[in-house]
């Protein structure tokens, strides 16, 4: 080996010092600058968010007053024209002091103002444009800042239309002092030297943190007005009305167009810069002191290194290195001792290696136990070699025995033909993109049964550079079947809920028409119909929506009107099990008949009776179910002049839903109703089928 020009340790140490110091200085300067910029950006963001939050607070403050006025506008005394009573209600409404409530006619005539006693003669409104806008838009209107003609104070007004029927009958106005907006600013505890202000739509100052008595009512500075005209929110460099350079942040409320402005003096920004420069100077001084200290340490390091080099050369020549050789430097002495202890440590490391192998074997056994406990099968696939290794559980997931040959081709052939393309694409994508594999597909077992298998895997590169994929498989057939059952149940539930909602919609539509006809009992009737529908649902729920007996449907509706001897209401007919759709339709029909009988028919008097008989007709190619309702002993029946709600509901419900036919006979002795609908909506018990065919309605 030739001796050329080489670098000494001292040169390396000095070079190391400069390599560390120079980047440190650059990074420190950049860090301080970045910290300064981040601090300014954080302040900008915080200030902008504060302005935005406070502009929204303005909206909420105004919204509270608008809502209170709308509630006040719904006063019954106002609707009745009792202005003296409404005057007292408005005066005691509890708005934030100071406030006055005025009531105007739509054209501007003043009815009263709570600032003056009730009955005081007042001039018409001097704001016809405001009255016109409220009258035409029919929406609340917030005024800009102005001086009240009665009070001489600076005010804003909230004007709300009072709509009676379809017209604007009155305009209710709330005149507010500026204390509420001044309070919003005071609650923020604006720092001394900063400034915050609330501006109306015309950019005039409504409230201000600094010298409000001097600047309220004045226009904002040109800087702020131009910025608000250009954007909803933002920041800019400007000068306050006092002539102070500031950084200004503004936000305009989206609802009412008022703005909140907050300003931070430029003097505080300069103070932040000086603080960063001070700490940067301190850091530079510390680094220069470190360079001086490094020079002293380099001399202390070079000498022990020379002694260590001598010891290493002696070890390289096979000479004995004395145990008591010391460099008086802890780290170098450690190296010296390490060379001496190397041989001893080799044997120790071999022993540790054997222990590590034993621990790896134990860990592998635990992993195998965990896979078996979770019914996971492990596998490994090497695409280049085409090799495929599968555990016994993995083979079992595909219906193979633990010792049965199972190659990758066998795996592919066991996949359902419709899922093979999907499995191949998933494998190819996972290998190409080096992403995890997650795929589920159907596997056909040798016995012909179909099972669902979930396969997960991950690619890896072996020591030889070959790409392979390892993963697990799991039989998820039971989970898939459970998901299919759940989907079926949800579909069935959706179908039944839609049918029920359609029934409720029909009842509501017909009830609404009755209400439009000035029927005072329409709402109670609607509630009673819903209750009857709920009772019918309970009946179906008890049978898990498998239908219900016709007799149970009748008793469900008529038992509340039955007497103790059970003679007032008589039911007679064969055992017939109705389908769910027929249960709902017939339940509503019987409910309407019973309600009519209680109000006007035989059940409205103690001696009145109701007989319900049913039978299945025989003959022809089809069978029909006949249900006959007969009332007797009640008041004299008159044929109604118009068709009532109950008749419409019965005829439409049975005719439209079940294809039925209704015959109503308003005989003087009592109502008789015969309902007929196809037997396809019923299911007869076999034991009563013959008896049912022989019974007919009278």
XYZ file of C-alpha atoms in Angstrom, residues 104 108 110 123-129 131 146-149:
15
model
C -97.415 50.305 11.688
C -96.711 53.491 7.141
C -98.173 54.538 13.118
C -96.928 60.815 12.786
C -96.674 58.245 10.024
C -93.384 56.507 9.405
C -90.726 58.659 7.747
C -89.204 55.533 6.212
C -91.598 54.639 3.361
C -88.869 52.712 1.512
C -92.189 49.853 4.729
C -79.905 56.213 11.933
C -81.049 58.824 14.471
C -84.577 58.277 15.815
C -87.040 61.142 15.237
